[in-house]
Amino acid sequence: MVHSAERQIATSVLVIGTGGAGLRAAIELAERGVDVLVLGKRPKADAHTTLAAGGINAALSTIDAEDSWQQHAADTITESYLLARPDIVQVVTENAARGIEDLERWGMPFARESDGQISQRFFGAHTYPRTAFAGDG
Ligand SMILES: Cc1cc2nc3c(=O)[nH]c(=O)nc-3n(C[C@H](O)[C@H](O)[C@H](O)COP(=O)(O)OP(=O)(O)OC[C@H]3O[C@@H](n4cnc5c(N)ncnc54)[C@H](O)[C@@H]3O)c2cc1C
């Protein structure tokens, strides 16, 4: 009898790529009760998502109450030299705070101010400090 290392796995959705985009899509599907399998081709520490160290932008307004998702969108479009698609920029910036909330829910140890609010720092092209970060503050 010949033994093969191959085996068959059935899934409703196959997500290829185990960086932030693939994992976020997989979590959304799993939370909606959809059977999902995520496939990566390299070690988990080798995705760009794992290499990113600066932080994540979201207008939480914890350091400066003047910040808003609209200002985040305007800064993003300006920094893209008007090449970014405004509809995509709106989706990203308007939902960025929710993304931070999701990461908190999943255990991300964001750096915090003494009052417990998530810290935010300047990173790039910001009118106000709006980068949430962990580990190197
Ligand atoms: C050094 C560095 C620092 C950065 N710092 C920041 C930062 O501070 N803040 C910020 O917002 N952004 C930062 N970025 C950008 C950010 O990391 C990326 O925009 C983001 O992680 C992209 O996520 P992703 O899921 O699309 O891609 P990735 O995280 O690259 O994931 C793609 C995955 O797909 C896998 N894959 C590719 N092809 C196949 C295939 N054919 N079959 C199976 N698997 C496949 C790859 O192995 C990888 O695991 C940084 C990027 C780098 C490289």
PDB file of C-alpha atoms and ligand atoms in Angstrom:
ATOM      1  CA  MET A   1       0.000   0.000   0.000  1.00  0.00           C
ATOM      2  CA  VAL A   2       1.367   3.457  -0.964  1.00  0.00           C
ATOM      3  CA  HIS A   3       1.189   6.172   1.735  1.00  0.00           C
ATOM      4  CA  SER A   4       0.942   9.697   0.399  1.00  0.00           C
ATOM      5  CA  ALA A   5       1.745  12.896   2.320  1.00  0.00           C
ATOM      6  CA  GLU A   6      -1.112  14.568   0.480  1.00  0.00           C
ATOM      7  CA  ARG A   7      -4.457  14.986   2.144  1.00  0.00           C
ATOM      8  CA  GLN A   8      -7.675  16.633   1.117  1.00  0.00           C
ATOM      9  CA  ILE A   9      -9.271  19.422   3.168  1.00  0.00           C
ATOM     10  CA  ALA A  10     -12.676  20.900   2.402  1.00  0.00           C
ATOM     11  CA  THR A  11     -13.584  24.505   3.208  1.00  0.00           C
ATOM     12  CA  SER A  12     -16.227  27.015   2.115  1.00  0.00           C
ATOM     13  CA  VAL A  13     -13.717  29.861   1.672  1.00  0.00           C
ATOM     14  CA  LEU A  14      -9.976  29.615   1.080  1.00  0.00           C
ATOM     15  CA  VAL A  15      -8.023  32.770   1.959  1.00  0.00           C
ATOM     16  CA  ILE A  16      -4.535  32.835   0.444  1.00  0.00           C
ATOM     17  CA  GLY A  17      -2.065  34.953   2.424  1.00  0.00           C
ATOM     18  CA  THR A  18      -1.666  35.177   6.196  1.00  0.00           C
ATOM     19  CA  GLY A  19      -0.851  38.865   6.612  1.00  0.00           C
ATOM     20  CA  GLY A  20      -3.220  41.374   8.162  1.00  0.00           C
ATOM     21  CA  ALA A  21      -5.515  41.531   5.129  1.00  0.00           C
ATOM     22  CA  GLY A  22      -5.961  37.778   4.866  1.00  0.00           C
ATOM     23  CA  LEU A  23      -6.358  37.260   8.599  1.00  0.00           C
ATOM     24  CA  ARG A  24      -8.852  40.132   8.916  1.00  0.00           C
ATOM     25  CA  ALA A  25     -10.961  38.687   6.102  1.00  0.00           C
ATOM     26  CA  ALA A  26     -10.807  35.249   7.707  1.00  0.00           C
ATOM     27  CA  ILE A  27     -11.867  36.583  11.121  1.00  0.00           C
ATOM     28  CA  GLU A  28     -14.830  38.392   9.557  1.00  0.00           C
ATOM     29  CA  LEU A  29     -15.952  35.197   7.835  1.00  0.00           C
ATOM     30  CA  ALA A  30     -15.432  33.053  10.945  1.00  0.00           C
ATOM     31  CA  GLU A  31     -17.395  35.516  13.113  1.00  0.00           C
ATOM     32  CA  ARG A  32     -20.255  35.215  10.601  1.00  0.00           C
ATOM     33  CA  GLY A  33     -20.175  31.437  10.918  1.00  0.00           C
ATOM     34  CA  VAL A  34     -18.570  30.753   7.533  1.00  0.00           C
ATOM     35  CA  ASP A  35     -16.124  27.850   7.333  1.00  0.00           C
ATOM     36  CA  VAL A  36     -12.779  29.398   6.346  1.00  0.00           C
ATOM     37  CA  LEU A  37      -9.215  28.177   5.879  1.00  0.00           C
ATOM     38  CA  VAL A  38      -6.205  30.517   5.681  1.00  0.00           C
ATOM     39  CA  LEU A  39      -3.188  29.431   3.665  1.00  0.00           C
ATOM     40  CA  GLY A  40       0.287  30.984   3.859  1.00  0.00           C
ATOM     41  CA  LYS A  41       3.427  30.004   2.011  1.00  0.00           C
ATOM     42  CA  ARG A  42       6.100  31.446   4.321  1.00  0.00           C
ATOM     43  CA  PRO A  43       6.824  31.492   8.092  1.00  0.00           C
ATOM     44  CA  LYS A  44       4.309  33.573  10.051  1.00  0.00           C
ATOM     45  CA  ALA A  45       7.004  36.116  11.034  1.00  0.00           C
ATOM     46  CA  ASP A  46       7.729  36.880   7.378  1.00  0.00           C
ATOM     47  CA  ALA A  47       4.632  38.852   6.367  1.00  0.00           C
ATOM     48  CA  HIS A  48       4.917  42.616   5.964  1.00  0.00           C
ATOM     49  CA  THR A  49       2.251  42.849   8.664  1.00  0.00           C
ATOM     50  CA  THR A  50       4.670  41.235  11.118  1.00  0.00           C
ATOM     51  CA  LEU A  51       7.529  43.543  10.090  1.00  0.00           C
ATOM     52  CA  ALA A  52       5.558  46.777  10.532  1.00  0.00           C
ATOM     53  CA  ALA A  53       6.811  48.636  13.596  1.00  0.00           C
ATOM     54  CA  GLY A  54       5.611  52.231  13.397  1.00  0.00           C
ATOM     55  CA  GLY A  55       1.978  51.712  14.283  1.00  0.00           C
ATOM     56  CA  ILE A  56      -1.558  52.068  12.961  1.00  0.00           C
ATOM     57  CA  ASN A  57      -3.253  55.331  12.062  1.00  0.00           C
ATOM     58  CA  ALA A  58      -6.725  56.104  13.365  1.00  0.00           C
ATOM     59  CA  ALA A  59      -8.231  59.411  14.454  1.00  0.00           C
ATOM     60  CA  LEU A  60      -9.047  58.372  18.036  1.00  0.00           C
ATOM     61  CA  SER A  61      -8.565  61.982  19.229  1.00  0.00           C
ATOM     62  CA  THR A  62      -7.029  60.773  22.492  1.00  0.00           C
ATOM     63  CA  ILE A  63      -4.074  63.194  22.308  1.00  0.00           C
ATOM     64  CA  ASP A  64      -5.717  66.007  20.347  1.00  0.00           C
ATOM     65  CA  ALA A  65      -9.505  66.339  20.406  1.00  0.00           C
ATOM     66  CA  GLU A  66      -9.390  68.309  17.147  1.00  0.00           C
ATOM     67  CA  ASP A  67      -8.567  65.199  15.120  1.00  0.00           C
ATOM     68  CA  SER A  68     -11.278  63.542  13.033  1.00  0.00           C
ATOM     69  CA  TRP A  69     -11.578  60.851  10.380  1.00  0.00           C
ATOM     70  CA  GLN A  70     -12.222  63.621   7.863  1.00  0.00           C
ATOM     71  CA  GLN A  71      -8.829  65.212   8.712  1.00  0.00           C
ATOM     72  CA  HIS A  72      -7.218  61.760   8.524  1.00  0.00           C
ATOM     73  CA  ALA A  73      -8.778  61.345   5.059  1.00  0.00           C
ATOM     74  CA  ALA A  74      -7.609  64.797   3.929  1.00  0.00           C
ATOM     75  CA  ASP A  75      -4.048  64.124   5.172  1.00  0.00           C
ATOM     76  CA  THR A  76      -4.024  60.752   3.405  1.00  0.00           C
ATOM     77  CA  ILE A  77      -5.208  62.165   0.081  1.00  0.00           C
ATOM     78  CA  THR A  78      -2.694  65.028   0.283  1.00  0.00           C
ATOM     79  CA  GLU A  79       0.172  62.658   1.101  1.00  0.00           C
ATOM     80  CA  SER A  80      -0.804  60.447  -1.843  1.00  0.00           C
ATOM     81  CA  TYR A  81      -0.329  63.455  -4.165  1.00  0.00           C
ATOM     82  CA  LEU A  82      -4.014  62.981  -5.059  1.00  0.00           C
ATOM     83  CA  LEU A  83      -3.356  59.474  -6.404  1.00  0.00           C
ATOM     84  CA  ALA A  84      -5.358  57.665  -3.687  1.00  0.00           C
ATOM     85  CA  ARG A  85      -8.968  56.796  -4.485  1.00  0.00           C
ATOM     86  CA  PRO A  86     -11.140  59.020  -2.266  1.00  0.00           C
ATOM     87  CA  ASP A  87     -13.833  56.351  -1.797  1.00  0.00           C
ATOM     88  CA  ILE A  88     -11.247  53.848  -0.520  1.00  0.00           C
ATOM     89  CA  VAL A  89      -9.603  56.483   1.695  1.00  0.00           C
ATOM     90  CA  GLN A  90     -13.006  57.241   3.223  1.00  0.00           C
ATOM     91  CA  VAL A  91     -13.702  53.577   4.001  1.00  0.00           C
ATOM     92  CA  VAL A  92     -10.271  53.163   5.624  1.00  0.00           C
ATOM     93  CA  THR A  93     -10.224  56.370   7.658  1.00  0.00           C
ATOM     94  CA  GLU A  94     -13.886  56.283   8.720  1.00  0.00           C
ATOM     95  CA  ASN A  95     -13.503  52.707   9.984  1.00  0.00           C
ATOM     96  CA  ALA A  96      -9.975  52.979  11.410  1.00  0.00           C
ATOM     97  CA  ALA A  97     -11.161  53.528  15.004  1.00  0.00           C
ATOM     98  CA  ARG A  98     -13.284  50.389  14.744  1.00  0.00           C
ATOM     99  CA  GLY A  99     -10.191  48.540  13.545  1.00  0.00           C
ATOM    100  CA  ILE A 100      -8.328  49.624  16.657  1.00  0.00           C
ATOM    101  CA  GLU A 101     -11.276  48.499  18.819  1.00  0.00           C
ATOM    102  CA  ASP A 102     -11.219  45.116  17.100  1.00  0.00           C
ATOM    103  CA  LEU A 103      -7.483  44.725  17.728  1.00  0.00           C
ATOM    104  CA  GLU A 104      -8.003  45.650  21.408  1.00  0.00           C
ATOM    105  CA  ARG A 105     -10.735  43.012  21.620  1.00  0.00           C
ATOM    106  CA  TRP A 106      -8.323  40.434  20.188  1.00  0.00           C
ATOM    107  CA  GLY A 107      -5.652  41.351  22.756  1.00  0.00           C
ATOM    108  CA  MET A 108      -3.351  43.928  21.132  1.00  0.00           C
ATOM    109  CA  PRO A 109      -1.382  45.545  24.010  1.00  0.00           C
ATOM    110  CA  PHE A 110      -1.465  49.136  22.716  1.00  0.00           C
ATOM    111  CA  ALA A 111       0.727  51.700  24.533  1.00  0.00           C
ATOM    112  CA  ARG A 112      -1.427  53.861  26.791  1.00  0.00           C
ATOM    113  CA  GLU A 113      -1.438  57.225  28.496  1.00  0.00           C
ATOM    114  CA  SER A 114      -1.543  57.469  32.311  1.00  0.00           C
ATOM    115  CA  ASP A 115      -5.348  57.878  32.137  1.00  0.00           C
ATOM    116  CA  GLY A 116      -5.641  54.547  30.300  1.00  0.00           C
ATOM    117  CA  GLN A 117      -6.416  55.960  26.855  1.00  0.00           C
ATOM    118  CA  ILE A 118      -4.519  54.576  23.859  1.00  0.00           C
ATOM    119  CA  SER A 119      -1.406  56.674  23.123  1.00  0.00           C
ATOM    120  CA  GLN A 120      -1.078  58.291  19.718  1.00  0.00           C
ATOM    121  CA  ARG A 121       2.064  59.736  18.172  1.00  0.00           C
ATOM    122  CA  PHE A 122       3.082  61.527  15.018  1.00  0.00           C
ATOM    123  CA  PHE A 123       4.233  59.136  12.304  1.00  0.00           C
ATOM    124  CA  GLY A 124       3.941  60.613   8.852  1.00  0.00           C
ATOM    125  CA  ALA A 125       1.836  63.266   7.096  1.00  0.00           C
ATOM    126  CA  HIS A 126      -0.295  63.891  10.176  1.00  0.00           C
ATOM    127  CA  THR A 127      -1.970  67.135  11.131  1.00  0.00           C
ATOM    128  CA  TYR A 128      -2.477  65.623  14.612  1.00  0.00           C
ATOM    129  CA  PRO A 129      -0.783  62.667  16.372  1.00  0.00           C
ATOM    130  CA  ARG A 130      -2.840  59.619  15.368  1.00  0.00           C
ATOM    131  CA  THR A 131      -0.616  56.539  15.280  1.00  0.00           C
ATOM    132  CA  ALA A 132      -1.514  53.850  17.819  1.00  0.00           C
ATOM    133  CA  PHE A 133       1.438  51.595  18.602  1.00  0.00           C
ATOM    134  CA  ALA A 134       2.611  48.794  20.871  1.00  0.00           C
ATOM    135  CA  GLY A 135       5.890  47.830  22.379  1.00  0.00           C
ATOM    136  CA  ASP A 136       8.344  50.561  21.478  1.00  0.00           C
ATOM    137  CA  GLY A 137       6.896  53.747  22.919  1.00  0.00           C
TER     138      GLY A 137
HETATM  139  C1  LIG B   1       9.460  47.010   7.230  1.00  0.00           C
HETATM  140  C2  LIG B   1       8.017  47.471   7.061  1.00  0.00           C
HETATM  141  C3  LIG B   1       7.493  48.352   7.980  1.00  0.00           C
HETATM  142  C4  LIG B   1       6.169  48.799   7.847  1.00  0.00           C
HETATM  143  N1  LIG B   1       5.652  49.640   8.809  1.00  0.00           N
HETATM  144  C5  LIG B   1       4.346  50.007   8.751  1.00  0.00           C
HETATM  145  C6  LIG B   1       3.758  50.761   9.798  1.00  0.00           C
HETATM  146  O1  LIG B   1       4.399  51.134  10.775  1.00  0.00           O
HETATM  147  N2  LIG B   1       2.442  51.082   9.691  1.00  0.00           N
HETATM  148  C7  LIG B   1       1.684  50.696   8.615  1.00  0.00           C
HETATM  149  O2  LIG B   1       0.483  51.022   8.578  1.00  0.00           O
HETATM  150  N3  LIG B   1       2.218  49.955   7.612  1.00  0.00           N
HETATM  151  C8  LIG B   1       3.516  49.598   7.671  1.00  0.00           C
HETATM  152  N4  LIG B   1       4.055  48.824   6.657  1.00  0.00           N
HETATM  153  C9  LIG B   1       3.177  48.425   5.571  1.00  0.00           C
HETATM  154  C10 LIG B   1       2.273  47.282   6.051  1.00  0.00           C
HETATM  155  O3  LIG B   1       3.043  46.358   6.794  1.00  0.00           O
HETATM  156  C11 LIG B   1       1.603  46.591   4.858  1.00  0.00           C
HETATM  157  O4  LIG B   1       0.911  47.550   4.078  1.00  0.00           O
HETATM  158  C12 LIG B   1       0.588  45.542   5.312  1.00  0.00           C
HETATM  159  O5  LIG B   1       1.161  44.700   6.320  1.00  0.00           O
HETATM  160  C13 LIG B   1       0.128  44.713   4.124  1.00  0.00           C
HETATM  161  O6  LIG B   1      -0.690  43.678   4.634  1.00  0.00           O
HETATM  162  P1  LIG B   1      -1.102  42.489   3.693  1.00  0.00           P
HETATM  163  O7  LIG B   1      -1.887  41.499   4.509  1.00  0.00           O
HETATM  164  O8  LIG B   1      -1.752  43.066   2.465  1.00  0.00           O
HETATM  165  O9  LIG B   1       0.279  41.864   3.188  1.00  0.00           O
HETATM  166  P2  LIG B   1       1.359  40.958   3.981  1.00  0.00           P
HETATM  167  O10 LIG B   1       1.400  41.276   5.453  1.00  0.00           O
HETATM  168  O11 LIG B   1       2.636  41.077   3.205  1.00  0.00           O
HETATM  169  O12 LIG B   1       0.774  39.504   3.834  1.00  0.00           O
HETATM  170  C14 LIG B   1       0.752  38.819   2.593  1.00  0.00           C
HETATM  171  C15 LIG B   1       0.876  37.339   2.922  1.00  0.00           C
HETATM  172  O13 LIG B   1       0.558  36.585   1.766  1.00  0.00           O
HETATM  173  C16 LIG B   1       1.522  35.540   1.642  1.00  0.00           C
HETATM  174  N5  LIG B   1       1.526  35.142   0.238  1.00  0.00           N
HETATM  175  C17 LIG B   1       1.876  35.889  -0.841  1.00  0.00           C
HETATM  176  N6  LIG B   1       1.722  35.169  -1.967  1.00  0.00           N
HETATM  177  C18 LIG B   1       1.252  33.947  -1.580  1.00  0.00           C
HETATM  178  C19 LIG B   1       0.902  32.766  -2.285  1.00  0.00           C
HETATM  179  N7  LIG B   1       0.982  32.699  -3.618  1.00  0.00           N
HETATM  180  N8  LIG B   1       0.459  31.701  -1.575  1.00  0.00           N
HETATM  181  C20 LIG B   1       0.363  31.758  -0.223  1.00  0.00           C
HETATM  182  N9  LIG B   1       0.677  32.856   0.506  1.00  0.00           N
HETATM  183  C21 LIG B   1       1.121  33.930  -0.183  1.00  0.00           C
HETATM  184  C22 LIG B   1       2.820  36.159   2.135  1.00  0.00           C
HETATM  185  O14 LIG B   1       3.757  35.165   2.497  1.00  0.00           O
HETATM  186  C23 LIG B   1       2.288  36.927   3.360  1.00  0.00           C
HETATM  187  O15 LIG B   1       2.196  36.117   4.501  1.00  0.00           O
HETATM  188  C24 LIG B   1       5.374  48.368   6.756  1.00  0.00           C
HETATM  189  C25 LIG B   1       5.917  47.453   5.833  1.00  0.00           C
HETATM  190  C26 LIG B   1       7.213  47.009   5.977  1.00  0.00           C
HETATM  191  C27 LIG B   1       7.768  46.014   4.983  1.00  0.00           C
END
